Every structure is written in structure tokens, then in C-alpha cells.
Amino acid sequence: MKEKERIKHLEDLKKKAFLGGGKERVEKQHQQKKLTARERIDLLLDKRSFREMDMFVTHRCTDFDIDKKKILGDGVVTGYGKIDSRPMYIFSEDFTVFGGSLSKAYAEKICKIQDMAVKNGCPIIGIKDSGGARIQEGVDSLAGYTDVFLRNVLSSGIIPQISIIMGPCAGGAVYSPAMTDFTFMVKEISYMYLTGPDVVKSATHEEVSHNELGGAMVHNTKSGVAHFAANSEIECIQQVKKLFSYIPQNNLDDPPFKKSDDDPDRKDPALDSIIPESPIKPYDMSEIIRKVVDGSEFLEVHKHFAQNLIVGFARLGGRSVGIVANQPAVLAGVLDINSSTKGARFVRFCDCFNIPIITFVDVPGFLPGTVQEWGGVIKNGAKLLYAFCETTVPRITVITRKAYGGAYCVMSSKHTRADINFAWPTGEIAVMGPAGAVKILYRKQLKEAKDPEVLEKRLITEYTEKFANPYITASKGYIDEVIVPSDTRPRLIEALELIENKKDTNPPRKHGNIPL
Ligand code: HXC
């Protein structure tokens, strides 16, 4: 009997903890089209795989009479479970308890699983839905946040860290997601900002809504703070699972291999005519990517941000690869500040986690002008260059059309230690485009010519004939092979197999100094 009572007591305590902030608050959460912290975990993890830790932890604050209100778990659900049978650590903030605000005890719960995740080489997922620092706890809350931030930094590059924003994420709290590898947001319910609309109004007189200031699409299109946008929590969770199918458990692990029904020798004749006759006519690079990868499946990262560069995950012959590609259909595929930082961050993620990188190049150069120069296109473009140079993962590059100037160097050129560099016969590799080059090289002749227009046209044709092909570059060994476009898939898979055991290192040092 005594045992039964003891077990009942435990069950009652658990039931109490499961109630979080109580029925009313749970209903309010549902009315706002939001799930609760535990419902989110259940959707994300394999059935019955979640084991909750620290369910009975409560806060230790005594100010503002808050000691009279203690809720089991204290506003964050933490523990471990599995996605696709792979172990993961997870914390999920519970808005029904003190608005999901962070106390010292709450932070300690997160830190505990952060430490376990890194020690055991498992990814960690944080689901954010919180009013930020628990105001009653004062500096203890700030200390708690910083303890979490420190662990974000120390485990960066060791285990994948994923943030899912499913409610407010305000103040300094935003820095934890910002330091994780990927941030997911859900339209209408997610907000991230340093200061909310009220503070913005009093500081700058600017009137702005939560959504306009820090909603999902703002951070997916304008700031680039978020990498994925979903229409609902369920869609968001599906996106997270998909991402995990491409990435390894930790920096010493290989990404998951998935056998594909797609024939590795499949050629696609459509690729032979995909590049338009006119060098200034755009085409959609994502079409090339989909025609080449396993089953046309491509998980685009940062899909809505800096669309002149495409980055994302796919598979070739079952192996997970990171794809970086200029997009000639947007701004002619030019590199600028945003596309450079987007590319650099993605390249560095792939390098941390042993994911080979395939780069498709069609780039007319870096975007000129004061907006870019004053915004620091030099240091930002250098980030992408730095990131490629620093990688030690297998790398294959395919130049489909233009590779001009500094952008040629940056886009995983042979000189950045890429392993295999292909070009299509439509490749054009030069210091700059024909029109610009002729203006500089023949400035004097054009000034003195009787008919400068005719001369300019002739000179442009001559320059184009000389450089609008990949053979000069191939004759110097900077391109390993000019390949038939329809062969791209089999050639990439074969090359990937060849270099999959590549071992390369960087010189020993504390760390490099990437141009931030
Ligand atoms: C304590 C908080 C809280 C907080 C919300 N609550 N935020 N309690 N500390 N930070 C409580 C509310 O008092 C309320 O309790 C319950 O949670 C629900 O909040 P509501 O305001 O009723 O909900 P809603 O209308 O949906 O508004 C949500 C919100 C708003 C937009 C998030 O609560 C809000 O603006 N909160 C403050 C956000 C903020 O500025 N945080 C501090 C940022 S500074 P009752 O019992 O009344 O229902 C920061 C510094 C971190 O975080 C620095 C780290 C280095």
C-alpha cells in the first residue's frame, strides 16, 4: 500500500507539472494558434522517445512576493529524445508559466542539457516562446542568460544547435538563437527584436507593429537573422526534421547517408541547352541544381534572403552535400554584402560538420556603387572568400557561365583549395565583363576614333571571343576539366566518391581572424 501511495504521489506531482501555468493559460495559448511547450516536443520527437529532466525544479527568487508562486518546471521543459531514431537534446519554453520568462533556475536547466549535449555529441534544439529575462529576478536572470550564451559559443562547431522561434523572443534573449546554426520562425506567432514597439516609439517616435519590427518574414527577407519561415508550427517542425536528415550528430560524425533510387549515372540532356544564347539573359540556377541532385530534392536555406545566391542541402549518390550557387535570375547573380555573408555562414557550417560543398558559378562580379562600398562590401565579400579558403571539407566547383573578377576567385576557385573544378563549355572566365574591359583597355583609342561606337563593338566582340570560353583557364590548369553539361550529375557523384576521404588541415593557431 505504501508503495502505491508513493507512486501515486509521484504521478500527482507529474500531473501538476504537466499543467504548467494552468488550464486557462493553456487555452489562451491554443486560442492564439500556438501549441504548448510539451505539445511541440511531442510533435518534433519520435513517439514516446522524450524523457523530461528537472520537471520539479522551481525558482528561488523571493522578491516581489514571487516566492508565493512556484510552478513545477519553472517555465521551461528540458530533456532528451530522438528524431528519426537519432538522439537529440531539447528545451522548450513554456509561455504559460511567468510568460516563459527566464529565471536563474530555468537557465540552469537549459545549461544542464547544453552541457550534456556537447559531452555526448548530440544536437540541441531550443524552442523559444518567452517574454525574456524574468524581471523579478534582476541580475540573476541576466547571469542565467549569459550562462546559456557562453555554452552556445563553446559548443559552436561541435554539435549542431537549432533555434525554433514560436512566440516572442525579445531583448538580449535573441542572442542565443543568433549564435546557433539555424533559426526557424513561424509566420504570425514569432517575433524577435532587441526592443519592442513601445520602446521603439519612445526612443525614435517610430510606430511599428510587432510583426513589422521582428516578424518571421522580416527576419527571413530583410535581416537574414532567420533561415527558415513556416506557415504553421506543424510545417516548421517538418522543416526541422528535414534539416536533420542532412546533418551529422557532431563535428566528428559523418552526415547521414541515404540510398537513393535516382540513378547515379543519370544524364540530363536538358542541361546541354539550359544556358541562353545571350550572355545577358538570365536563367534559373535552381533548375540546374534540381536536375542534378538525387530525386530533385533540395532543402533551400535562407530561401527568402539575398536571393542572388542560393544555399542549401541536397544529396548526390546518397551523400549529403551543401550547395552554394549564384542565381543569375536575381540581380544577374552578382555578389553583394548580404549574399556574401549568407554564403560565408553556410560554407562555415558545412565545414564544421563534414558536409562536402558543391559550388555552381555564374557571377558577373561584385555589385558596384556607394551603397555597397559604404556598407562594407569589401569586408563582407572577404567573409565568403575567407570561409571558402578556410574549409577542409571536399569541394567541387562547376562554372556554368560567368566567373568574372574577384567573384571568380571567391566562388570556390582552384586557388582557394577546391578539389575538383569543372567548367561547362559555356564558361566565361575573365578579369571583367567585355564592355567594362574594353572601356578601360581602349580608352584612348575610343576617344580618338572616328566612329567610336563601331570600334567599341568590334573590340567587345574580339574580347568576348578571346575570353568567353573556359579554355584559356583550362590551359593553365585552373579548371581541371571542361565537361558536357548533361554529364554533370554522374561526374559530380564520381568526383565526390574520389575525394570523400580527403584529409586537409589548417595551420595550428588559436583561431583565425575572419573579417567581421
Ligand atoms: C516576468 C513576465 C515577463 C517577464 C511576461 N511576463 N514577460 N513576467 N518577466 N519578462 C508575464 C506577464 O506579467 C504575464 O503574467 C504573463 O507573463 C503573460 O504576459 P502578457 O503580457 O499577459 O502576455 P502577452 O499580452 O501575450 O504579451 C507578451 C509579451 C509581453 C509581448 C512578451 O508580456 C511583454 O512585452 N513582456 C516583456 C518583454 C520584455 O521586454 N522582456 C524583457 C526583455 S529584456 P500574468 O501573471 O499577469 O498573466 C531581456 C534582457 C535579457 O530579456 C538580456 C539577456 C542578456
XYZ file of C-alpha atoms and ligand atoms in Angstrom:
571
model
C 0.000 0.000 0.000
C 2.763 2.364 0.989
C 4.477 1.766 -2.390
C 1.219 2.524 -4.152
C 0.875 5.810 -2.271
C 4.424 6.760 -3.097
C 3.848 6.048 -6.782
C 0.552 7.953 -6.715
C 2.327 10.906 -5.115
C 4.854 10.882 -7.951
C 2.091 10.664 -10.541
C 0.222 13.562 -8.912
C 3.351 15.688 -8.922
C 3.899 14.902 -12.598
C 0.291 15.786 -13.417
C 0.754 19.085 -11.618
C 3.926 19.799 -13.590
C 2.209 18.907 -16.864
C -0.415 21.577 -16.191
C 2.247 24.287 -16.485
C 0.633 27.675 -15.887
C -2.831 26.122 -15.664
C -5.773 25.280 -17.912
C -6.777 28.878 -18.596
C -3.350 29.873 -19.833
C -3.074 26.720 -21.939
C -6.423 27.603 -23.528
C -5.176 31.131 -24.229
C -2.092 29.652 -25.871
C -4.310 27.477 -28.103
C -6.587 30.409 -28.916
C -3.522 32.224 -30.225
C -2.940 29.259 -32.575
C 0.080 28.243 -30.515
C 0.887 24.803 -29.132
C 2.182 24.286 -25.609
C 5.817 23.552 -24.819
C 5.178 19.813 -24.354
C 2.889 19.518 -27.398
C 5.697 20.964 -29.514
C 8.192 18.454 -28.163
C 5.781 15.587 -28.817
C 5.357 16.669 -32.431
C 9.060 17.052 -33.038
C 10.444 13.923 -31.400
C 9.831 10.261 -32.234
C 6.770 8.875 -30.443
C 7.302 8.202 -26.734
C 11.035 8.960 -27.024
C 11.049 12.100 -24.849
C 12.466 11.881 -21.336
C 11.905 15.013 -19.314
C 14.554 16.167 -16.856
C 14.245 18.611 -13.969
C 10.464 18.534 -14.013
C 10.314 19.522 -10.332
C 12.744 22.434 -10.416
C 11.309 25.719 -9.131
C 12.704 29.244 -8.939
C 14.488 30.536 -5.833
C 13.532 34.201 -6.062
C 11.985 35.886 -3.020
C 11.434 39.435 -4.328
C 8.053 40.877 -5.345
C 6.314 38.068 -3.354
C 7.102 35.732 -6.227
C 8.131 33.044 -3.707
C 4.415 32.557 -3.093
C 4.039 31.408 -6.676
C 6.149 28.437 -7.621
C 5.320 26.271 -10.618
C 6.947 22.881 -11.136
C 9.427 23.064 -14.001
C 9.567 26.889 -13.755
C 8.639 27.679 -17.364
C 10.946 25.515 -19.430
C 10.634 21.834 -20.364
C 14.021 20.190 -20.874
C 15.220 16.701 -21.713
C 16.249 14.336 -24.447
C 14.608 12.192 -27.092
C 15.018 11.086 -30.690
C 14.359 12.343 -34.201
C 14.457 9.569 -36.807
C 15.955 7.347 -34.081
C 18.877 9.760 -33.553
C 19.324 11.175 -30.007
C 18.772 14.909 -29.502
C 18.632 17.255 -26.512
C 15.814 19.747 -26.363
C 14.411 22.621 -24.341
C 11.022 24.140 -24.914
C 9.969 27.390 -23.267
C 6.520 27.412 -21.633
C 4.783 30.750 -22.108
C 2.007 29.711 -19.713
C 4.440 29.964 -16.773
C 5.500 33.558 -15.981
C 5.275 34.301 -19.728
C 8.087 31.814 -20.343
C 10.448 34.342 -18.735
C 13.897 33.141 -17.748
C 14.930 32.746 -14.090
C 18.287 31.531 -12.787
C 16.844 28.046 -12.079
C 15.346 27.945 -15.590
C 18.706 28.882 -17.114
C 20.396 26.159 -15.054
C 18.022 23.610 -16.578
C 18.981 24.721 -20.091
C 22.688 24.798 -19.241
C 22.476 21.252 -17.878
C 21.219 19.862 -21.176
C 23.597 22.087 -23.183
C 26.476 20.505 -21.253
C 25.072 17.005 -21.758
C 24.530 17.574 -25.479
C 28.090 18.664 -26.089
C 29.584 15.955 -23.855
C 27.592 13.261 -25.654
C 27.965 14.688 -29.146
C 24.242 15.237 -29.820
C 22.472 18.185 -31.448
C 20.480 20.570 -29.280
C 17.180 22.201 -30.181
C 15.726 25.215 -28.385
C 12.066 26.147 -28.825
C 11.628 29.789 -27.823
C 8.410 31.305 -26.535
C 9.304 33.756 -23.809
C 8.914 37.286 -22.501
C 12.692 37.398 -21.894
C 14.534 37.962 -18.633
C 12.280 37.344 -15.605
C 12.009 40.887 -14.353
C 11.582 39.894 -10.671
C 14.940 38.063 -10.693
C 17.001 41.068 -11.781
C 20.642 40.378 -12.470
C 20.243 36.664 -11.681
C 18.229 36.376 -14.864
C 20.874 38.231 -16.865
C 23.517 35.921 -15.385
C 21.398 32.923 -16.391
C 21.101 34.158 -19.969
C 24.827 34.731 -20.205
C 25.496 31.207 -18.915
C 23.391 29.943 -21.835
C 25.156 32.246 -24.337
C 28.564 31.045 -23.176
C 27.556 27.453 -23.818
C 26.174 28.399 -27.250
C 29.626 29.707 -28.101
C 31.634 26.866 -26.589
C 29.591 24.201 -28.361
C 29.524 26.065 -31.696
C 31.072 23.898 -34.392
C 30.987 20.828 -32.134
C 27.273 19.994 -32.172
C 24.538 21.420 -34.392
C 22.424 23.957 -32.470
C 18.957 24.766 -33.772
C 16.573 27.514 -32.618
C 12.852 27.431 -33.274
C 11.062 30.684 -32.503
C 7.404 30.000 -31.707
C 6.433 33.103 -29.785
C 8.131 36.234 -28.538
C 11.926 36.310 -28.284
C 12.900 39.740 -27.017
C 15.807 41.688 -25.582
C 19.180 40.071 -25.125
C 17.401 36.718 -25.339
C 17.746 36.961 -29.116
C 21.479 36.420 -28.888
C 21.152 32.740 -28.108
C 19.316 31.955 -31.389
C 21.684 34.314 -33.210
C 24.624 32.190 -32.109
C 23.027 28.882 -33.033
C 23.411 27.387 -36.501
C 19.873 27.722 -37.864
C 16.864 29.751 -36.773
C 13.313 28.797 -37.744
C 10.365 31.200 -37.426
C 6.607 30.763 -37.797
C 4.558 33.464 -39.526
C 2.216 35.472 -37.294
C 3.308 33.958 -33.957
C 7.100 34.503 -33.880
C 8.794 37.804 -33.040
C 12.431 38.615 -32.463
C 13.679 42.051 -31.505
C 16.074 43.756 -29.140
C 13.414 46.243 -28.047
C 9.685 46.017 -28.662
C 7.388 48.520 -30.418
C 6.753 50.576 -27.233
C 10.422 51.251 -26.579
C 10.995 51.933 -30.271
C 8.222 54.535 -30.169
C 9.573 56.321 -27.120
C 13.164 56.261 -28.401
C 12.652 57.125 -32.077
C 8.954 58.122 -32.382
C 8.670 55.353 -34.964
C 5.342 53.498 -34.857
C 5.719 49.888 -35.809
C 3.852 46.650 -35.097
C 5.438 43.510 -33.581
C 5.250 41.864 -36.995
C 6.748 44.780 -38.913
C 9.542 45.095 -36.391
C 10.590 41.495 -35.938
C 8.159 39.056 -37.543
C 9.090 35.869 -39.359
C 9.251 37.402 -42.837
C 11.183 40.460 -41.665
C 13.960 38.231 -40.384
C 13.737 35.891 -43.358
C 13.817 38.591 -46.048
C 15.403 41.753 -44.625
C 17.770 40.990 -41.763
C 18.730 37.397 -42.543
C 18.547 36.621 -38.804
C 16.251 33.658 -39.549
C 16.928 30.892 -42.077
C 13.501 29.291 -42.446
C 9.906 30.592 -42.410
C 6.879 28.370 -41.913
C 3.144 28.980 -42.188
C 2.361 26.933 -39.081
C 4.089 25.229 -36.165
C 3.483 21.850 -37.798
C 5.114 22.942 -41.062
C 8.012 24.372 -39.087
C 8.586 21.086 -37.273
C 8.599 19.235 -40.607
C 11.268 21.657 -41.851
C 13.402 20.998 -38.754
C 13.176 17.224 -39.253
C 14.123 17.615 -42.913
C 17.174 19.669 -41.957
C 18.325 16.966 -39.535
C 18.195 14.393 -42.344
C 21.193 16.158 -43.933
C 23.381 16.955 -40.943
C 25.519 14.825 -38.633
C 25.263 14.456 -34.875
C 28.518 16.292 -34.212
C 31.760 17.508 -35.774
C 33.378 14.039 -35.618
C 30.422 12.281 -37.223
C 29.570 11.909 -40.923
C 26.298 13.272 -42.278
C 23.584 10.607 -42.698
C 23.827 8.584 -45.940
C 20.504 7.825 -47.633
C 20.433 5.404 -50.510
C 18.633 6.936 -53.454
C 16.586 5.351 -56.241
C 17.862 8.073 -58.538
C 20.435 6.514 -60.903
C 23.907 7.975 -60.190
C 24.649 7.700 -63.919
C 21.554 9.622 -64.916
C 22.340 12.233 -67.560
C 20.027 15.151 -68.210
C 20.115 16.293 -71.862
C 18.113 19.421 -70.943
C 21.241 20.758 -69.242
C 23.048 20.986 -72.609
C 20.751 23.793 -73.714
C 19.838 25.425 -70.399
C 22.294 28.334 -70.778
C 20.708 31.017 -73.004
C 22.472 32.084 -76.215
C 22.669 35.666 -74.999
C 25.204 36.101 -72.157
C 22.988 38.722 -70.541
C 19.856 36.605 -70.494
C 19.003 35.193 -67.059
C 18.100 31.592 -66.271
C 17.142 29.834 -63.063
C 20.125 28.183 -61.375
C 17.829 26.264 -59.009
C 16.622 24.342 -62.077
C 20.183 23.127 -62.674
C 20.519 22.141 -59.013
C 17.280 20.146 -59.079
C 18.197 18.413 -62.327
C 21.496 17.249 -60.857
C 20.762 16.172 -57.257
C 19.128 12.946 -56.020
C 15.377 12.923 -56.676
C 15.382 16.701 -57.401
C 15.212 17.220 -53.621
C 16.778 20.435 -52.400
C 16.334 21.983 -48.954
C 16.984 25.656 -49.511
C 18.390 27.574 -46.541
C 17.807 31.351 -46.336
C 15.396 30.946 -49.265
C 13.952 34.446 -48.920
C 17.166 36.341 -48.120
C 19.795 37.584 -50.611
C 18.239 35.540 -53.384
C 21.104 36.315 -55.763
C 22.898 33.435 -54.020
C 21.330 30.038 -53.407
C 22.469 27.869 -50.486
C 21.040 24.636 -49.165
C 21.288 20.896 -48.709
C 20.786 18.055 -51.160
C 22.152 14.561 -51.833
C 24.349 13.196 -54.578
C 24.510 9.408 -54.812
C 23.074 9.299 -51.274
C 25.723 11.588 -49.767
C 24.638 14.800 -48.117
C 26.135 17.911 -49.744
C 25.919 21.652 -49.201
C 25.170 23.606 -52.367
C 26.305 27.179 -52.953
C 25.220 28.717 -56.252
C 24.953 32.129 -57.860
C 21.430 32.843 -59.096
C 21.550 34.642 -62.487
C 17.779 35.120 -62.285
C 18.188 37.630 -59.405
C 20.410 40.709 -59.862
C 22.216 38.735 -62.584
C 23.720 36.585 -59.811
C 26.007 39.397 -58.644
C 27.671 39.053 -55.233
C 26.882 41.769 -52.689
C 27.046 42.280 -48.932
C 24.066 40.125 -47.993
C 24.781 37.257 -50.376
C 28.404 37.159 -49.207
C 27.526 36.896 -45.526
C 24.795 34.362 -46.316
C 27.235 32.234 -48.299
C 30.035 32.547 -45.743
C 27.881 31.385 -42.846
C 26.611 28.403 -44.817
C 30.075 27.381 -46.036
C 31.375 27.543 -42.463
C 28.508 25.365 -41.204
C 29.259 22.727 -43.852
C 32.951 22.835 -42.994
C 32.291 22.447 -39.247
C 30.119 19.401 -39.857
C 31.930 17.472 -42.598
C 29.465 18.238 -45.356
C 31.104 18.435 -48.818
C 30.379 21.621 -50.757
C 29.300 21.796 -54.401
C 29.507 25.284 -55.910
C 27.766 26.332 -59.123
C 29.202 29.545 -60.534
C 27.614 32.152 -62.782
C 28.659 35.502 -61.386
C 29.314 38.799 -63.191
C 31.303 40.169 -60.224
C 30.618 42.152 -57.049
C 27.856 44.772 -57.052
C 29.379 48.258 -57.572
C 28.204 51.542 -56.028
C 28.214 53.681 -52.911
C 25.538 51.696 -51.084
C 27.694 48.600 -51.251
C 31.033 50.335 -50.656
C 29.749 52.339 -47.678
C 28.102 49.233 -46.331
C 31.454 47.455 -46.379
C 31.202 45.143 -49.384
C 34.985 44.779 -49.145
C 34.995 43.224 -45.680
C 31.730 41.358 -46.258
C 32.808 39.921 -49.610
C 36.023 38.923 -47.866
C 33.986 36.798 -45.447
C 32.934 34.495 -48.263
C 36.479 34.345 -49.599
C 37.799 33.643 -46.092
C 35.177 30.972 -45.498
C 35.972 29.069 -48.696
C 39.752 29.331 -48.153
C 39.406 28.023 -44.607
C 37.400 24.882 -45.451
C 38.928 21.431 -45.334
C 35.833 19.503 -46.483
C 35.708 18.049 -50.028
C 34.811 20.738 -52.544
C 33.756 20.586 -56.198
C 33.059 23.630 -58.356
C 31.146 23.859 -61.631
C 31.362 27.082 -63.662
C 28.227 27.160 -65.797
C 28.724 30.584 -67.368
C 30.356 33.743 -65.985
C 33.145 33.813 -63.455
C 34.405 37.373 -63.507
C 36.979 39.206 -61.459
C 37.151 38.899 -57.689
C 33.996 36.827 -57.764
C 35.875 34.166 -59.805
C 38.488 33.970 -57.047
C 35.898 33.889 -54.257
C 33.497 31.294 -55.652
C 35.432 28.186 -54.611
C 38.099 28.632 -57.294
C 41.004 26.204 -57.572
C 43.151 28.810 -55.827
C 41.010 28.582 -52.664
C 41.947 24.869 -52.337
C 38.853 23.481 -54.082
C 39.475 19.836 -55.017
C 37.903 19.475 -58.428
C 36.946 22.375 -60.678
C 34.771 21.751 -63.697
C 33.502 24.195 -66.275
C 30.811 23.799 -68.882
C 31.723 24.776 -72.478
C 29.604 27.902 -71.865
C 32.032 29.062 -69.145
C 33.367 32.637 -69.441
C 36.291 33.442 -67.195
C 37.882 36.888 -67.256
C 39.013 39.762 -65.086
C 35.858 41.648 -66.004
C 32.964 41.685 -68.475
C 33.679 42.707 -72.120
C 32.026 46.146 -72.029
C 33.913 47.307 -68.926
C 37.203 45.815 -70.043
C 37.127 47.453 -73.489
C 36.351 50.856 -71.964
C 39.441 50.637 -69.755
C 41.848 48.963 -72.172
C 40.997 51.159 -75.180
C 40.004 54.420 -73.529
C 42.447 56.470 -75.625
C 41.680 54.700 -78.943
C 37.943 55.064 -78.380
C 38.345 58.779 -77.642
C 40.331 59.351 -80.817
C 38.301 57.073 -83.113
C 36.226 58.497 -85.946
C 33.386 56.154 -85.152
C 33.874 55.078 -81.513
C 30.680 53.036 -81.459
C 31.766 50.782 -84.330
C 35.235 50.385 -82.836
C 33.819 49.595 -79.399
C 31.512 46.962 -80.832
C 34.407 45.316 -82.695
C 36.642 45.367 -79.636
C 33.896 43.873 -77.467
C 33.432 41.057 -79.997
C 37.193 40.389 -80.035
C 37.402 40.391 -76.227
C 34.363 38.129 -75.960
C 35.800 35.668 -78.479
C 39.042 35.581 -76.525
C 37.606 35.188 -73.019
C 34.025 33.935 -73.400
C 35.112 30.332 -73.089
C 36.706 28.197 -70.405
C 39.730 27.068 -72.461
C 42.282 29.743 -71.533
C 41.645 28.946 -67.855
C 41.719 25.204 -68.598
C 45.036 25.612 -70.440
C 46.547 26.960 -67.219
C 45.188 24.088 -65.117
C 42.854 26.334 -63.101
C 39.938 24.305 -64.455
C 40.529 20.558 -64.219
C 38.103 19.588 -66.937
C 35.539 21.057 -69.285
C 32.549 18.713 -69.048
C 29.413 18.173 -71.086
C 26.572 19.755 -69.034
C 24.313 16.693 -69.293
C 27.073 14.630 -67.623
C 27.150 16.872 -64.545
C 25.334 14.509 -62.157
C 27.423 11.396 -62.865
C 30.628 13.442 -62.883
C 29.839 15.081 -59.538
C 28.944 11.761 -57.896
C 32.091 10.114 -59.226
C 34.265 13.045 -58.113
C 32.635 13.104 -54.699
C 33.440 9.419 -54.214
C 37.017 10.107 -55.198
C 37.548 12.863 -52.628
C 35.337 11.681 -49.797
C 38.297 10.593 -47.671
C 40.163 13.842 -48.211
C 42.327 14.908 -45.275
C 43.343 18.526 -45.093
C 44.151 20.807 -42.177
C 44.751 24.457 -41.426
C 47.867 25.735 -39.646
C 47.685 25.364 -35.838
C 46.650 28.614 -34.153
C 44.208 29.857 -31.549
C 41.774 30.943 -34.274
C 41.895 32.954 -37.463
C 40.546 36.482 -37.587
C 37.670 36.388 -40.077
C 36.825 39.945 -41.279
C 33.677 40.502 -39.180
C 8.240 38.345 -15.778
C 6.703 38.278 -17.475
C 7.671 38.712 -18.407
C 8.974 38.959 -17.939
C 5.811 38.416 -19.438
N 5.580 38.121 -18.157
N 7.068 38.809 -19.610
N 6.996 38.092 -16.189
N 9.228 38.761 -16.621
N 9.934 39.368 -18.752
C 4.332 37.668 -17.571
C 3.287 38.756 -17.551
O 3.431 39.574 -16.417
C 2.021 37.941 -17.512
O 1.807 37.500 -16.201
C 2.352 36.725 -18.343
O 3.773 36.661 -18.373
C 1.867 36.834 -19.743
O 2.254 38.069 -20.278
P 1.253 39.038 -21.052
O 1.901 40.361 -21.140
O -0.083 38.968 -20.427
O 1.183 38.331 -22.477
P 1.026 38.979 -23.902
O -0.033 40.014 -23.868
O 0.855 37.843 -24.840
O 2.392 39.735 -24.192
C 3.563 39.007 -24.328
C 4.814 39.942 -24.324
C 4.731 40.843 -23.081
C 4.780 40.770 -25.606
C 6.033 39.052 -24.340
O 4.499 40.031 -21.941
C 5.997 41.604 -22.883
O 6.193 42.651 -23.540
N 6.816 41.155 -21.952
C 8.051 41.811 -21.652
C 9.024 41.630 -22.759
C 10.335 42.226 -22.422
O 10.536 43.427 -22.646
N 11.185 41.429 -21.734
C 12.380 41.852 -21.197
C 13.341 41.995 -22.327
S 14.898 42.442 -21.728
P 0.338 37.469 -15.538
O 0.546 36.748 -14.250
O -0.062 38.871 -15.377
O -0.518 36.733 -16.509
C 15.647 40.997 -21.596
C 17.029 41.124 -21.185
C 17.758 39.837 -21.450
O 15.135 39.972 -21.802
C 19.178 40.156 -21.504
C 19.967 38.919 -21.671
C 21.390 39.274 -21.732
